[in-house]
GROMACS .gro file of C-alpha atoms in nm:
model
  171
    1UNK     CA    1   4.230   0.396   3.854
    2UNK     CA    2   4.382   0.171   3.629
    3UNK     CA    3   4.384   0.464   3.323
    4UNK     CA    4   4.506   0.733   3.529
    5UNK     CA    5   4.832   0.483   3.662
    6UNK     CA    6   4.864   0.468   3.263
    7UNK     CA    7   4.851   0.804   3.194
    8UNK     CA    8   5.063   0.868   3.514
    9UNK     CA    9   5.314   0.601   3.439
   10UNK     CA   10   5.379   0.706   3.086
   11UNK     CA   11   5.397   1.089   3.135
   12UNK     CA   12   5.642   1.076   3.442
   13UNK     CA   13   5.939   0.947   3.192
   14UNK     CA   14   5.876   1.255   2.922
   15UNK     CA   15   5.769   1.482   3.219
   16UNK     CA   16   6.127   1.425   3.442
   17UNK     CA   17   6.323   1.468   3.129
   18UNK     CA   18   6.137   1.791   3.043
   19UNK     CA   19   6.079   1.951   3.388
   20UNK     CA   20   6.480   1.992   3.407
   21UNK     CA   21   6.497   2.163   3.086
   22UNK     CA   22   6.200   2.401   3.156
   23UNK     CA   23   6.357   2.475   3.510
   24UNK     CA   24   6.691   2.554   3.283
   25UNK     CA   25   6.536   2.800   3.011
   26UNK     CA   26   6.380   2.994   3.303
   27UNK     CA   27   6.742   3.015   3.551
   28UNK     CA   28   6.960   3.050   3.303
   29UNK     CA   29   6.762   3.351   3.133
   30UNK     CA   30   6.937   3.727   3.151
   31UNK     CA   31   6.664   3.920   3.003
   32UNK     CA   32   6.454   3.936   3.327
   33UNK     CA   33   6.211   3.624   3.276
   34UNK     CA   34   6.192   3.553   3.611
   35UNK     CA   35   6.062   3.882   3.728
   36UNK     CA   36   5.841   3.849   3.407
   37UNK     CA   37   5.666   3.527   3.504
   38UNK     CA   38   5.640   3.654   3.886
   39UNK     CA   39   5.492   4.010   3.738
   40UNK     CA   40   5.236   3.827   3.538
   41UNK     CA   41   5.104   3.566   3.799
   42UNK     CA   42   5.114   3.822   4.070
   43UNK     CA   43   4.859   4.070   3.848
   44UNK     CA   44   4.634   3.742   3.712
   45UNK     CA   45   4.597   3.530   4.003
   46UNK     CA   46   4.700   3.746   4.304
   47UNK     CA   47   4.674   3.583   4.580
   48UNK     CA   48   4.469   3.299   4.481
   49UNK     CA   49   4.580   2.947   4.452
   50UNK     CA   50   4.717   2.805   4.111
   51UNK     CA   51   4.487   2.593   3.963
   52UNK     CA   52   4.428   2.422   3.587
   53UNK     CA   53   4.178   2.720   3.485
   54UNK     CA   54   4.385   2.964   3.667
   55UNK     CA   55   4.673   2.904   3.441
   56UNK     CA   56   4.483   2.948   3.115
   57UNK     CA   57   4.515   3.304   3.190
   58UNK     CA   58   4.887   3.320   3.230
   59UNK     CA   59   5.019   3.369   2.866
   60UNK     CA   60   5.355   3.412   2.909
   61UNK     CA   61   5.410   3.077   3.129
   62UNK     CA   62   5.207   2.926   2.885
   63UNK     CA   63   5.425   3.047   2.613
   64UNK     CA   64   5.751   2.974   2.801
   65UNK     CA   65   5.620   2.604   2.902
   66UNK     CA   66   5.586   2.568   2.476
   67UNK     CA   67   5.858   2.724   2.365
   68UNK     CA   68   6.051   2.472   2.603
   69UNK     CA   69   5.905   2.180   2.475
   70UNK     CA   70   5.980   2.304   2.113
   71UNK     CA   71   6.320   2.350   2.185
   72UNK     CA   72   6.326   2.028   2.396
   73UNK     CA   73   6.052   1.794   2.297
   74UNK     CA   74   6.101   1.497   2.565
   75UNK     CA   75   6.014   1.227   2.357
   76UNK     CA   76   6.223   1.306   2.035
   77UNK     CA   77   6.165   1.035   1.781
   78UNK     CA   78   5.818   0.939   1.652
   79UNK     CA   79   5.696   0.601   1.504
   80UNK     CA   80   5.401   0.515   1.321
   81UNK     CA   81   5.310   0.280   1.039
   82UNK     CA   82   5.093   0.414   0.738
   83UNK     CA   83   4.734   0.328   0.736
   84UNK     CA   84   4.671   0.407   0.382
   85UNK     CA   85   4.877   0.518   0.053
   86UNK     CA   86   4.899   0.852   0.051
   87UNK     CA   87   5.177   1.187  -0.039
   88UNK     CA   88   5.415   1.342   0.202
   89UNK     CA   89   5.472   1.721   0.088
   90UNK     CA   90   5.776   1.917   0.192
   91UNK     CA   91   5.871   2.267   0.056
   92UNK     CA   92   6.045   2.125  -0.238
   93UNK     CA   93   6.005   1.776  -0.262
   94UNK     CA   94   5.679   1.527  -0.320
   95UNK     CA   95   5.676   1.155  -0.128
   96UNK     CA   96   5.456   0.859  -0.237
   97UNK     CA   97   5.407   0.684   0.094
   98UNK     CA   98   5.231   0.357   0.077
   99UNK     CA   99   5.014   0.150   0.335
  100UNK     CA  100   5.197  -0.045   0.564
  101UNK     CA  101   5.532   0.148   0.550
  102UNK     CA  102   5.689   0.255   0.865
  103UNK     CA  103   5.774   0.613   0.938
  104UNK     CA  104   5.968   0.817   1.156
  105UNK     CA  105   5.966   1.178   1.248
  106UNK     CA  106   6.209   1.307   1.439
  107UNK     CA  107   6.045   1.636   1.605
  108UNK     CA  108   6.400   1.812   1.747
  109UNK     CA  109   6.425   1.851   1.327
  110UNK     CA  110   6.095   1.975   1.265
  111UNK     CA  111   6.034   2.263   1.588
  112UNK     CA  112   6.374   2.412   1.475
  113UNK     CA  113   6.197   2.491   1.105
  114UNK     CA  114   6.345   2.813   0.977
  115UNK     CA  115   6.062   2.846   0.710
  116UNK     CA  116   5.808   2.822   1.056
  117UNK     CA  117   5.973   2.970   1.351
  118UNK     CA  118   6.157   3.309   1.342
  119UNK     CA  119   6.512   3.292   1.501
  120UNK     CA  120   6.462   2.925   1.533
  121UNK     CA  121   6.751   2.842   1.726
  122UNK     CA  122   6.683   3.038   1.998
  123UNK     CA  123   6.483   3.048   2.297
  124UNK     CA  124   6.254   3.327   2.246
  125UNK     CA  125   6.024   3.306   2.589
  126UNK     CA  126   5.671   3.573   2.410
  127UNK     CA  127   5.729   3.360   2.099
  128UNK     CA  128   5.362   3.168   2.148
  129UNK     CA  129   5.207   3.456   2.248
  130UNK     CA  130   4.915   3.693   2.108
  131UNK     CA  131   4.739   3.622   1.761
  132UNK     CA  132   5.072   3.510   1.543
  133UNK     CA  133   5.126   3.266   1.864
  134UNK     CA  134   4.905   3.135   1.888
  135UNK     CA  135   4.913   2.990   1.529
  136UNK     CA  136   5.247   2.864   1.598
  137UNK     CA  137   5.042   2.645   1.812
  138UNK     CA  138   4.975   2.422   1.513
  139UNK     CA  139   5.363   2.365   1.440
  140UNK     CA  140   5.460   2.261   1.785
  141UNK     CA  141   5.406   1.907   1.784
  142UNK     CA  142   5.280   1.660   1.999
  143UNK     CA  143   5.318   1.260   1.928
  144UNK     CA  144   5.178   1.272   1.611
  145UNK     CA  145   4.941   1.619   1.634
  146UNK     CA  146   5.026   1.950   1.703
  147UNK     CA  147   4.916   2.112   1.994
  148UNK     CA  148   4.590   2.256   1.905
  149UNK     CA  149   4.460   1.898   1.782
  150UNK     CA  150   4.266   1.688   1.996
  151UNK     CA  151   4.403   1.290   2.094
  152UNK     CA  152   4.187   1.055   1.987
  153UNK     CA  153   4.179   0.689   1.903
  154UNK     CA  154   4.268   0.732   1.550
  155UNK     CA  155   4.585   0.944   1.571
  156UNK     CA  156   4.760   0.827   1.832
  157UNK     CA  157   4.826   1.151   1.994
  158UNK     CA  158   4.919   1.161   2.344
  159UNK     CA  159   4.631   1.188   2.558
  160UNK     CA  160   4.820   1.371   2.841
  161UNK     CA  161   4.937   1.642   2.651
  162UNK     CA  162   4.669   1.909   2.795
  163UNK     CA  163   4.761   1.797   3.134
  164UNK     CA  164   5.140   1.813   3.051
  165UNK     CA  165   5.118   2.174   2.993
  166UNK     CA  166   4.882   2.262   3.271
  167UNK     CA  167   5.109   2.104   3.504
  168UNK     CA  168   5.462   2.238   3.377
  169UNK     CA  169   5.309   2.587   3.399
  170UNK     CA  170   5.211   2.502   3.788
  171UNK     CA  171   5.534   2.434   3.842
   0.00000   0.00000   0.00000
């Protein structure tokens, strides 16, 4: 009981500043996103309930729920203190990091990459979608891992993050 209040606890403050912004992308769309989403549950789950495996299925919600969060990431600014010397690479540039030094990431920055996402400025709803999707995946990142990684006690990742998704895309 006591990890699931935890888990609870902490995602409800990320979760109620995201769940506007998802709710936003989808209204204030004019390319017929609505009717999209509807189409695509409609033909995968019919008239089934919604539940965590049903989702899986739905690509395009999937996509939308990610492309929101990479647009929007509800917890923007990331902390963590080096655990052993090591070398930052960007594109041009080379970083000796050392143990013990704090960093900072801030991820509104790094999801609008113009070198990683195509048209990164804009909301592009299919853009997780299909093969070159769905290795976006590992650019869209979670508190310190990207989406396809897997929270554990050495990276400090959130450990909601699966359930995050799953339940933006029941919404």
């Amino acid at each position: 009981h006591n990890l699931l209040f935890i888990l609870g606890f902490n995602a409800f403050g990320g979760f109620s500043i995201f769940l506007p912004k998802l709710i936003n992308a989808i209204a204030s769309d004019t390319t017929g996103l609505q009717a999209k989403l509807r189409s695509e549950v409609k033909e995968k789950c019919g008239t089934s309930a919604l539940t965590f495996e049903s989702v899986k299925s739905l690509e395009l919600v999937q996509s939308v729920v990610c492309e929101t969060l990479r647009l929007n990431p509800p917890v923007p600014l990331q902390f963590a203190r080096a655990r052993k010397d090591f070398q930052l690479s960007s594109y041009d540039s080379v970083y000796d990091i050392k143990k013990g030094e704090l960093l900072c990431g801030y991820q509104p920055l790094v999801m609008r990459d113009s070198k990683v996402f195509d048209d990164a400025e804009s909301f592009k709803a299919e853009r997780f979608m299909g093969d070159k999707g769905s290795e976006l995946l590992s650019y869209l990142y979670w508190s310190n891992g990207p989406q396809t990684g897997t929270p554990n006690d050495m990276n400090k990742q959130c450990a909601g993050k699966d359930y995050v998704t799953l339940v933006a895309c029941l919404t």
